[in-house]
XYZ file of C-alpha atoms in Angstrom:
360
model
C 50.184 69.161 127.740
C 53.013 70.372 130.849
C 54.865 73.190 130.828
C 57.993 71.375 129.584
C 55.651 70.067 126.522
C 54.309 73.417 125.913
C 57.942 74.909 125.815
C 59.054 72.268 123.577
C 55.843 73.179 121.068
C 56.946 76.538 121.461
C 60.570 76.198 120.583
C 59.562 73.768 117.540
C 57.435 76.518 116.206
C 60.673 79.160 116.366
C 61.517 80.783 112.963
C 65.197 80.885 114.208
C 67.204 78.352 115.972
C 70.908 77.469 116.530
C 72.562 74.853 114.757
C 76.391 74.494 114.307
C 76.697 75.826 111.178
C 74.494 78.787 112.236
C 71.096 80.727 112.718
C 68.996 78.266 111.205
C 65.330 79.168 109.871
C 63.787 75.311 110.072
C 60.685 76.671 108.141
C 62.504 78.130 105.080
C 65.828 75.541 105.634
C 68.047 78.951 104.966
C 70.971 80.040 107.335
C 71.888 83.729 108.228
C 74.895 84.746 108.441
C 76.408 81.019 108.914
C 80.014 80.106 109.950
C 79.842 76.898 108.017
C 79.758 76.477 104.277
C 75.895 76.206 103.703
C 73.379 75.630 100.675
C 71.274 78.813 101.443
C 72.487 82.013 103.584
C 71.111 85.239 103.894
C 74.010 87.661 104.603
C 73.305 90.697 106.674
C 76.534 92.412 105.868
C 79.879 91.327 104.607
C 82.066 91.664 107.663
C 84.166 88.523 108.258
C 82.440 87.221 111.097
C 79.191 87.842 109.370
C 80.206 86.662 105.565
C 82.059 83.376 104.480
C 83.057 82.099 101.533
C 81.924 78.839 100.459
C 77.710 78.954 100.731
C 75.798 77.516 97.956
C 74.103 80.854 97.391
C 73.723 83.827 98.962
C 70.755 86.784 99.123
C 71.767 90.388 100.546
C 71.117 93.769 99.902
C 70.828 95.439 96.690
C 72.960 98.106 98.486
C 75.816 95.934 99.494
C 76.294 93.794 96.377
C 79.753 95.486 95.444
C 80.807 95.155 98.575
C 79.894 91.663 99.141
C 81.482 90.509 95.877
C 84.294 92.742 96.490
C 84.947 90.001 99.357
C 83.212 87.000 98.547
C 84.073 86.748 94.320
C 82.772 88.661 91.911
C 81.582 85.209 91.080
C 79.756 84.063 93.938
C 75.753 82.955 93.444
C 73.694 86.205 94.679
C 70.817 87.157 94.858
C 70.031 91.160 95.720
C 66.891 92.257 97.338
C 66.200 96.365 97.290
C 65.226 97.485 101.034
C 61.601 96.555 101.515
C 61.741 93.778 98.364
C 60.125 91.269 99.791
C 60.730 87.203 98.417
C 59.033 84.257 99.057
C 60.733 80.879 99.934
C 59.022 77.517 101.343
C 56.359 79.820 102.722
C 58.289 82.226 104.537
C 58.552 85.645 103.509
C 61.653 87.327 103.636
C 62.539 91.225 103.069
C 65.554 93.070 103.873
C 65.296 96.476 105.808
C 68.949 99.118 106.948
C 70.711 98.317 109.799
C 73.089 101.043 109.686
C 76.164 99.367 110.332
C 78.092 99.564 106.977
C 77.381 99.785 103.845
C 74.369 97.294 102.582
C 74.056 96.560 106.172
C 70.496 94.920 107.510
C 68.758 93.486 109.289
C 66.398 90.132 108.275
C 62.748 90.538 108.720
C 61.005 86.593 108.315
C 57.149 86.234 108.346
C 55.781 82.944 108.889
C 52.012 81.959 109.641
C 51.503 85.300 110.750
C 54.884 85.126 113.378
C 57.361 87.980 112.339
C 60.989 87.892 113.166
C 63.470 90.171 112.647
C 67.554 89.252 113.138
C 69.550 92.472 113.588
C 73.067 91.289 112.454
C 74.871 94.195 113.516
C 73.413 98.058 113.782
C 74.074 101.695 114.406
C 71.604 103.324 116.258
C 72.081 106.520 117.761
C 71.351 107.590 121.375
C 71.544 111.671 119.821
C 68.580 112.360 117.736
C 68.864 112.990 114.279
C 71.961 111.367 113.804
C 72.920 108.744 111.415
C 75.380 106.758 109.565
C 76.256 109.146 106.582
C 77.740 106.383 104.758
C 75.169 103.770 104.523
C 71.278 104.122 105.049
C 70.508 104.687 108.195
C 68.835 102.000 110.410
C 64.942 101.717 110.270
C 62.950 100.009 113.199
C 60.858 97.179 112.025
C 58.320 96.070 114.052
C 58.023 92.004 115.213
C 57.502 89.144 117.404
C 60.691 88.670 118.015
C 63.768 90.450 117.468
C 67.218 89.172 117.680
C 69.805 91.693 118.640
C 73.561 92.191 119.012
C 75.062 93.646 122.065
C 78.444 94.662 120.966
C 78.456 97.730 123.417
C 75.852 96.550 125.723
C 76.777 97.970 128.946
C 75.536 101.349 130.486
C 79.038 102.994 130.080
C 79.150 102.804 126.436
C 77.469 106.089 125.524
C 78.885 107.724 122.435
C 79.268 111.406 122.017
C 77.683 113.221 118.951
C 79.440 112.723 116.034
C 79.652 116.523 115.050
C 82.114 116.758 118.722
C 84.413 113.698 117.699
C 85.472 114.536 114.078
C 86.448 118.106 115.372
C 88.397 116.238 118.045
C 90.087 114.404 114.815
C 90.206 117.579 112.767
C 92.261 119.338 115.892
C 94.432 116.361 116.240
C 95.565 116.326 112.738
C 95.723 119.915 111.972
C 98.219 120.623 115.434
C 100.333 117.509 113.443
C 100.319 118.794 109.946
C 101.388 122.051 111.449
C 104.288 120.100 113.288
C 104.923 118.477 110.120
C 104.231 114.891 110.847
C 101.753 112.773 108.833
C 98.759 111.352 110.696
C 97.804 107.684 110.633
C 94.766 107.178 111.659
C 93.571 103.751 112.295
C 90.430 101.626 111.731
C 89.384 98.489 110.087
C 89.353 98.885 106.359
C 85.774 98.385 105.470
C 83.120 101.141 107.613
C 85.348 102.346 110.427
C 87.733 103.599 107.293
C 84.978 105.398 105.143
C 83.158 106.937 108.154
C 86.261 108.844 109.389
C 86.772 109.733 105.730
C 83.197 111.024 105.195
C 83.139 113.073 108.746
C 87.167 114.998 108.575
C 87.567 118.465 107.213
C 89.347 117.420 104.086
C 90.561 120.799 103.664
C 93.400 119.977 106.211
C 95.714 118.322 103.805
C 95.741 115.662 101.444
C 94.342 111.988 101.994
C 96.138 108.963 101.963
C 94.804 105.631 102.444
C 96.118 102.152 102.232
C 95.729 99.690 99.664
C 93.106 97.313 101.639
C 90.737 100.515 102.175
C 90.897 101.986 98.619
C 88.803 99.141 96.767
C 86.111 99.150 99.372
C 85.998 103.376 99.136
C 85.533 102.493 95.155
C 82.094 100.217 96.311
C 80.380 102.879 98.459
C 81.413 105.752 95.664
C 79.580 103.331 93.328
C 77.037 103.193 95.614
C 76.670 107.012 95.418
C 78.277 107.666 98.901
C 80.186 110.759 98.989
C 83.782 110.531 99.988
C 86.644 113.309 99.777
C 89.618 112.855 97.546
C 92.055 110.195 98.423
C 95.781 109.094 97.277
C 97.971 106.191 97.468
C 101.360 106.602 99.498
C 103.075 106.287 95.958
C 101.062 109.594 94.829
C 102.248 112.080 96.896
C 105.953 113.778 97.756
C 107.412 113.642 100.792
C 106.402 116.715 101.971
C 102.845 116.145 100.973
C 103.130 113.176 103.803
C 104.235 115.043 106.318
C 100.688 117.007 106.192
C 98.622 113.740 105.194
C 95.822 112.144 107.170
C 96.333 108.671 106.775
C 94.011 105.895 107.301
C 94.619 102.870 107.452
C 93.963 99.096 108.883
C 94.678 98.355 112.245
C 97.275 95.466 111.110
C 99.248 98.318 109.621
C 100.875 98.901 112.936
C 104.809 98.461 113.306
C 104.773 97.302 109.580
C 107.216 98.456 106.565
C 104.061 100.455 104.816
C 104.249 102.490 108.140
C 107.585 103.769 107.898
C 107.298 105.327 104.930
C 105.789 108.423 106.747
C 108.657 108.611 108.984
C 107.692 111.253 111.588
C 104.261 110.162 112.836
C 101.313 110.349 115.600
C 99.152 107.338 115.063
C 95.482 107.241 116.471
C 92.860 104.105 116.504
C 89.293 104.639 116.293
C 86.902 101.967 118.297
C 84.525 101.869 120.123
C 86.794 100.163 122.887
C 88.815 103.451 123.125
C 85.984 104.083 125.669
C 87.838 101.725 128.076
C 90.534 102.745 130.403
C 93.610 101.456 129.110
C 92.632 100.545 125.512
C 94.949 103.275 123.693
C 97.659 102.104 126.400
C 97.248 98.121 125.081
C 97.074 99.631 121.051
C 99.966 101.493 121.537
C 99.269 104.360 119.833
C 99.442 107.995 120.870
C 95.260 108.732 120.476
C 92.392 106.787 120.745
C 88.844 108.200 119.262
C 85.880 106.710 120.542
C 84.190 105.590 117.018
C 82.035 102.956 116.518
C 79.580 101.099 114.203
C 77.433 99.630 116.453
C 74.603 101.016 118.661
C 76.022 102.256 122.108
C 73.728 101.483 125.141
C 71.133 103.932 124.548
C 71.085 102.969 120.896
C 70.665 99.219 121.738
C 67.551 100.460 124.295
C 66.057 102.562 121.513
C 66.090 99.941 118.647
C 64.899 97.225 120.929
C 61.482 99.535 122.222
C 61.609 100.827 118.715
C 60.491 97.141 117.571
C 57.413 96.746 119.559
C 58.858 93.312 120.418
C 58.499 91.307 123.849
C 60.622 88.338 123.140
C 64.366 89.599 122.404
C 66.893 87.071 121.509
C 70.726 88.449 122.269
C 73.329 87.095 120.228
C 76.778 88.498 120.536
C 78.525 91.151 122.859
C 77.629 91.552 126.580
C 74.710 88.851 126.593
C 74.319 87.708 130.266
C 74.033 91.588 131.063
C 71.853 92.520 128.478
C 69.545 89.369 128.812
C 69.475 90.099 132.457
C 68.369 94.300 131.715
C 65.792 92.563 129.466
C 63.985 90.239 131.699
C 64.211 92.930 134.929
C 62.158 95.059 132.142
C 59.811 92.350 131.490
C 61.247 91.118 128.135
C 61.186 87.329 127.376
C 65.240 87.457 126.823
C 67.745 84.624 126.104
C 70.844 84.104 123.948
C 72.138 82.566 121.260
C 75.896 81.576 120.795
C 77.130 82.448 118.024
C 80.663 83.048 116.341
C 79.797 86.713 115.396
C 82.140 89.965 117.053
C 85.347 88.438 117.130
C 87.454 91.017 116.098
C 90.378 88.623 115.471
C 88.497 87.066 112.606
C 88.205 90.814 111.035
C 92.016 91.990 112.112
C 93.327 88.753 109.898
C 91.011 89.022 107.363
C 92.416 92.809 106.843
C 95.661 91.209 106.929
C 95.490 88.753 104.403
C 94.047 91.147 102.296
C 96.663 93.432 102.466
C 99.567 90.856 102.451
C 100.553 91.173 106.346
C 101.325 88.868 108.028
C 99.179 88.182 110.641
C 101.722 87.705 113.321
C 103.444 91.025 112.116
């Protein structure tokens, strides 16, 4: 047998593969995370980009189901493992383990003939130690063959302070505008970004107001047992109540109706892109808080060692850079295309949730 044979043996033996509707395990004939309507999908986390409607049947975490269904139809066919909970299908063991991303977030660990694979969908991992996602639990390192990661932030600038030094940069900003008497709308999509920056502020500020696309998904993680402050609808609250408010909110909110009801306002967006030059400038807002779900460069380093891996499969983000870093370490790296971090896909699924339209 050549090399080119040996390659092709190699690649025919791969628990995960592209196809057009998706990651594709050919062993277990299961997607995860497709983009096409699909018998079988495992979903790593219900993000638009990472959930779709329309799949046969679906198996996700125990910790996300309400959150999932919240998106997908109460109705939908799932299946929900408990972290760990391993099932058997067509000979390939599968067993969900945290990501840290979001709520129910994780990552897909697949065990075939004694070949373990783990896909990542996306994760927080901190470059600070002892730090975590207080909202979801945090990510755990899972050791494998192969492990197929996201590089969302995967350049060397992307280095995110500790969390403990951002939400007193928030709590400053919106105390100085209470004090002015303006409201403060603070921006970020409606299901993670929203509950983190409601989980880390000093509540003690002023009152809470949120928008109608970010109060049913606070209702999952409370039924999930995540702690979140006090929150109100716009419709709750006097006027002078919202002139001391923190208000958080959807990024499609901006320039709409709902937003005028504050009158006097600063506005803020929290991303991870506010770490760019000019990214507050292009969201035209008056702040931008460098906030993010996803592992920073460090993080990405530290989950990737953390696996014990030597073949790393990159799917969406900065992948030429980060399979290049890989291979100069002496990592087997390559890519997958994929359909995952397009932030449009999340920006109009916020907006169709909340009745906006998306050209608004």
């Amino acid at each position: 047998m050549d090399r080119a044979q040996a390659t092709a043996a190699a690649a025919a033996r791969d628990l995960v593969v592209e196809r057009p509707q998706g990651l594709y395990c050919p062993a277990g004939d299961f997607y995860i995370d497709p983009w096409q309507p699909v018998p079988r999908a495992v979903i790593t986390h219900a993000h638009a980009d990472h959930a779709r409607r329309g799949h046969g049947h679906y198996l996700a975490s125990a910790e996300g189901e309400g959150v999932l269904r919240a998106r997908m139809g109460a109705d939908i066919a799932l299946q929900a493992l408990s972290w760990g909970q391993a099932v058997e299908h067509r000979g390939v063991r599968i067993s969900l383990h945290p990501a840290g991303h979001v709520l129910g977030s994780a990552q897909v660990r697949l065990e075939h003939r004694g070949e373990v694979w783990v896909v990542s969908g996306d994760y927080w991992l901190s470059g600070h130690q002892a730090e975590a996602n207080l909202t979801c639990t945090p990510f755990e390192p899972v050791r494998c063959h192969c492990f197929i990661t996201e590089s969302t932030f995967g350049l060397p600038i992307y280095r995110w302070q500790p969390q403990a030094a951002l939400y007193a940069e928030i709590d400053a900003w919106w105390a100085a505008n209470a004090t002015a008497g303006r409201a403060s709308v603070l921006m970020g999509y409606a299901f993670g970004k929203a509950q983190r920056l409601l989980a880390g502020v000093d509540a003690g500020i002023g009152p809470i107001v949120v928008h109608g696309a970010v109060e049913p998904l606070n209702a999952a993680y409370r039924a999930a047992g995540v702690a979140l402050p006090p929150t109100h609808r716009v419709t709750e609250l006097p006027k002078e109540a919202l002139r001391r408010a923190l208000v958080v909110a959807p990024p499609s909110v901006l320039g709409s109706p709902w937003l005028r009801r504050f009158g006097e306002a600063s506005d803020a967006f929290a991303s991870g892109w506010m770490a760019l030059r000019g990214a507050r400038r292009r969201r035209g807002v008056d702040r931008g808080f460098v906030l993010s779900d996803h592992a920073d460069w460090p993080g990405l380093q530290c989950a990737i060692a953390a696996t014990g891996a030597r073949r790393v499969i990159v799917t969406h983000g900065y992948e030429a850079v980060m399979v290049r870093w890989l291979q100069e370490q002496g990592y087997e790296a390559g890519a997958f295309r994929t359909e995952y971090g397009d932030e449009a896909i999340e920006t109009e699924a916020g907006a169709a949730e909340e009745g906006i339209p998306f050209a608004e």
